[in-house]
Coordinates of N, CA and C in Angstrom, one line a residue:
M1 N -46.8 -19.9 1.2 CA -46.5 -19.4 0.3 C -46.2 -17.9 0.6
L2 N -46.2 -17.7 1.6 CA -45.3 -16.4 2.3 C -44.2 -16.9 2.9
I3 N -44.5 -17.8 3.3 CA -42.9 -18.2 3.8 C -42.0 -18.6 2.4
I4 N -42.3 -19.3 1.6 CA -41.2 -19.7 0.6 C -41.1 -18.1 0.0
G5 N -42.2 -16.9 -0.2 CA -41.8 -15.8 -0.7 C -40.6 -15.1 0.3
G6 N -40.3 -15.3 1.4 CA -39.2 -14.8 2.4 C -38.4 -15.5 2.2
L7 N -37.9 -16.8 2.2 CA -36.3 -17.4 1.9 C -35.9 -16.9 0.6
I8 N -37.2 -16.6 -0.3 CA -36.2 -16.1 -1.9 C -36.1 -14.9 -1.4
V9 N -36.4 -14.4 -1.3 CA -36.0 -12.9 -0.5 C -35.1 -12.6 0.3
G10 N -35.2 -13.3 1.7 CA -34.0 -13.4 2.6 C -33.0 -14.3 2.0
V11 N -33.0 -15.0 1.7 CA -31.2 -15.9 0.9 C -31.5 -16.2 -0.7
L12 N -32.1 -16.3 -0.7 CA -31.9 -17.0 -2.6 C -32.2 -16.0 -3.4
D13 N -32.3 -14.2 -3.7 CA -32.5 -14.0 -4.8 C -31.4 -13.1 -4.8
E14 N -30.8 -12.2 -5.6 CA -29.9 -11.4 -6.0 C -29.7 -10.5 -5.0
N15 N -30.8 -10.1 -5.1 CA -30.9 -8.5 -4.0 C -31.4 -9.1 -2.8
S16 N -30.7 -10.4 -2.0 CA -31.6 -11.1 -0.7 C -30.5 -10.0 0.4
F17 N -30.9 -10.0 1.3 CA -30.5 -9.6 2.8 C -29.3 -10.2 2.7
Y18 N -28.6 -11.6 2.8 CA -27.6 -12.3 2.9 C -26.0 -11.3 1.8
Q19 N -27.0 -11.1 0.6 CA -26.3 -10.7 -0.4 C -25.5 -9.1 -0.3
R20 N -27.0 -8.5 0.8 CA -26.9 -6.9 1.0 C -25.9 -6.8 2.3
I21 N -25.8 -7.7 2.9 CA -24.8 -7.4 4.3 C -23.7 -8.2 3.2
K22 N -23.4 -9.1 2.4 CA -22.1 -9.2 1.7 C -21.4 -8.4 1.1
Y23 N -22.3 -7.3 0.3 CA -21.8 -6.3 -0.5 C -21.4 -5.5 0.2
E24 N -22.3 -5.0 1.8 CA -21.7 -3.8 3.0 C -20.5 -4.3 3.1
L25 N -20.1 -5.3 3.0 CA -19.0 -6.1 3.9 C -17.7 -5.8 3.0
Q26 N -17.9 -6.0 2.0 CA -17.1 -6.1 0.7 C -16.6 -4.4 0.9
I27 N -17.8 -3.1 0.7 CA -18.1 -2.4 0.5 C -16.5 -1.3 1.6
S28 N -17.1 -2.2 2.7 CA -16.3 -1.7 4.0 C -14.6 -1.2 3.3
E29 N -14.4 -2.9 3.6 CA -12.8 -3.3 3.2 C -12.4 -2.7 2.1
L30 N -13.0 -1.8 0.7 CA -12.4 -1.5 0.3 C -12.2 0.0 0.2
K31 N -12.9 0.2 1.4 CA -12.9 1.6 2.0 C -12.4 1.7 2.1
E32 N -11.6 1.1 3.4 CA -10.6 0.5 4.0 C -9.1 1.1 3.2
Q33 N -8.5 0.2 2.2 CA -7.7 -0.1 1.0 C -7.8 1.0 0.5
I34 N -9.2 1.9 0.0 CA -8.5 2.9 -0.7 C -8.2 4.4 0.3
S35 N -8.4 4.0 2.0 CA -7.7 5.2 2.9 C -6.3 4.7 3.0
E36 N -5.9 3.4 2.7 CA -4.2 3.4 3.0 C -3.4 3.7 1.2
F37 N -4.1 3.3 0.2 CA -3.8 4.1 -0.9 C -3.3 5.8 -0.8
N38 N -4.5 6.1 -0.5 CA -4.3 7.5 -0.2 C -3.2 8.1 0.5
S39 N -3.2 7.0 1.6 CA -2.5 8.0 2.3 C -0.6 7.5 1.7
Q40 N -1.1 5.9 1.0 CA 1.0 5.8 0.8 C 0.8 7.0 -1.0
Y41 N -0.1 7.1 -1.3 CA 0.3 8.3 -2.3 C 0.6 9.3 -1.6
E42 N 0.1 9.9 -0.6 CA 0.4 11.3 0.1 C 1.8 11.1 0.7
K43 N 2.2 10.1 1.1 CA 3.7 9.9 1.2 C 4.3 10.1 0.4
D44 N 4.5 9.2 -0.3 CA 5.4 9.3 -1.8 C 5.0 10.2 -2.7
E45 N 4.1 11.2 -2.5 CA 3.8 12.5 -3.6 C 4.7 13.6 -2.2
A46 N 5.0 13.6 -1.2 CA 5.7 14.3 -0.5 C 7.2 13.9 -0.6
Q47 N 7.8 13.0 -0.5 CA 8.6 12.6 -1.4 C 9.3 12.6 -2.4
L48 N 8.6 12.8 -3.2 CA 8.1 13.2 -4.4 C 9.2 14.5 -4.6
K49 N 8.2 15.5 -3.9 CA 8.5 17.0 -4.0 C 9.6 17.3 -3.4
E50 N 10.3 16.5 -2.3 CA 11.4 16.6 -1.5 C 12.6 16.0 -2.6
L51 N 12.6 14.8 -3.1 CA 13.5 14.9 -4.1 C 13.5 16.0 -5.2
R52 N 12.6 16.8 -5.5 CA 12.4 17.8 -7.1 C 13.6 18.8 -6.3
R53 N 12.7 19.2 -4.8 CA 13.8 20.6 -4.2 C 14.9 20.0 -3.9
N54 N 14.9 19.4 -3.3 CA 16.6 18.8 -3.0 C 17.4 18.0 -3.5
P55 N 18.5 18.3 -3.9 CA 19.0 17.3 -4.9 C 20.1 16.6 -3.9
K56 N 19.9 16.5 -2.7 CA 20.8 15.7 -1.1 C 19.6 14.9 -0.9
A57 N 18.3 14.8 -1.5 CA 17.7 13.7 -1.0 C 17.8 12.7 -1.3
I58 N 18.1 12.8 -2.9 CA 18.3 11.8 -3.7 C 19.8 10.9 -3.5
T59 N 20.6 11.1 -3.1 CA 22.3 10.4 -2.1 C 21.3 10.0 -0.9
K60 N 20.2 10.8 0.3 CA 20.2 10.3 1.4 C 19.6 9.0 0.4
I61 N 18.3 9.1 -0.1 CA 17.6 7.6 -0.1 C 18.4 6.8 -1.3
A62 N 19.3 6.8 -1.9 CA 20.6 6.4 -2.4 C 21.6 5.5 -1.4
R63 N 21.6 6.8 -0.3 CA 22.8 6.1 0.8 C 21.9 4.7 1.3
E64 N 20.6 4.8 2.1 CA 19.7 4.2 2.6 C 19.2 3.0 2.0
R65 N 18.6 3.3 0.7 CA 18.2 2.0 0.0 C 19.3 0.9 -0.4
Y66 N 19.7 1.1 -1.4 CA 20.7 0.8 -1.9 C 22.0 0.6 -1.7
F67 N 22.6 0.9 -0.3 CA 23.6 0.4 0.0 C 25.0 2.2 -0.7
M68 N 24.4 2.5 -1.4 CA 25.7 3.2 -2.0 C 26.6 3.9 -1.1
K69 N 27.5 4.0 -1.6 CA 28.8 5.3 -0.8 C 29.5 6.1 -1.9
A70 N 30.5 7.1 -0.9 CA 31.4 8.3 -1.8 C 32.4 7.3 -1.4
D71 N 33.2 7.7 -2.4 CA 34.5 6.9 -2.6 C 35.3 7.0 -1.3
D72 N 35.3 8.1 -0.6 CA 36.2 7.5 1.0 C 35.5 7.2 1.7
E73 N 34.3 6.3 1.7 CA 33.7 5.7 3.0 C 33.6 4.4 3.0
D74 N 33.4 3.5 4.3 CA 32.7 2.0 4.2 C 31.6 1.7 4.6
I75 N 31.3 1.3 4.5 CA 29.5 1.0 4.3 C 29.7 -0.4 5.6
F76 N 29.2 -0.5 6.4 CA 29.0 -1.9 7.4 C 27.2 -2.3 7.4
V77 N 26.9 -3.8 6.9 CA 25.6 -3.4 6.7 C 25.5 -4.7 7.7
L78 N 24.8 -4.9 8.6 CA 24.5 -5.8 9.9 C 23.5 -6.4 9.7
S79 N 22.9 -7.6 9.9 CA 22.2 -8.6 9.8 C 20.8 -8.4 10.5
G80 N 21.2 -7.6 11.4 CA 20.1 -7.4 12.8 C 19.4 -6.2 12.2
D81 N 19.9 -5.4 10.9 CA 19.4 -4.0 10.4 C 18.1 -4.4 9.5
L82 N 16.5 -3.9 10.2 CA 15.5 -4.1 9.9 C 15.3 -3.4 8.5
Q83 N 14.1 -4.3 8.0 CA 14.6 -3.6 6.2 C 13.5 -3.0 6.3
P84 N 13.4 -2.2 5.5 CA 11.9 -1.7 5.1 C 10.3 -2.1 5.0
K85 N 9.6 -1.5 5.9 CA 8.3 -2.0 6.0 C 7.4 -2.0 4.7
T86 N 7.8 -1.4 3.5 CA 7.1 -1.4 3.2 C 7.8 -2.5 1.5
E87 N 6.9 -3.0 0.8 CA 7.6 -3.9 -0.7 C 7.4 -3.1 -2.0
E88 N 8.6 -3.0 -2.4 CA 8.4 -2.0 -3.2 C 9.4 -2.9 -4.3
K89 N 9.1 -3.2 -5.9 CA 9.0 -3.8 -6.8 C 10.1 -3.0 -7.4
D90 N 11.4 -3.7 -7.1 CA 12.4 -2.6 -7.7 C 12.4 -3.5 -8.4
E91 N 13.3 -3.1 -9.7 CA 13.3 -3.1 -11.2 C 15.0 -4.0 -11.4
T92 N 16.1 -3.6 -10.0 CA 17.3 -3.8 -10.4 C 17.6 -5.6 -9.7
V93 N 16.4 -5.4 -8.7 CA 16.5 -6.6 -7.5 C 15.4 -8.1 -8.4
K94 N 16.2 -9.3 -8.5 CA 15.7 -10.5 -9.2 C 15.6 -11.1 -8.2

């Protein structure tokens, strides 16, 4: 009877040691995701503040990301250029 009770508590029960370890691993993964999202949020917030404060920052972003140019200049896009690491969902690109 003691062995059966130990098996139920250790493996089969909803609150078993196995489930507890599984939940702890899931919690640690979620905490890592939270920290990644917080760091991305801080970067985006800093960029947004820069856009609000400096109108030239808008032209800088337009030039870097969307290859926009002034009327009197030419842009050369090399195929070996690295793309931005962040995958942004852009409404203009399908």
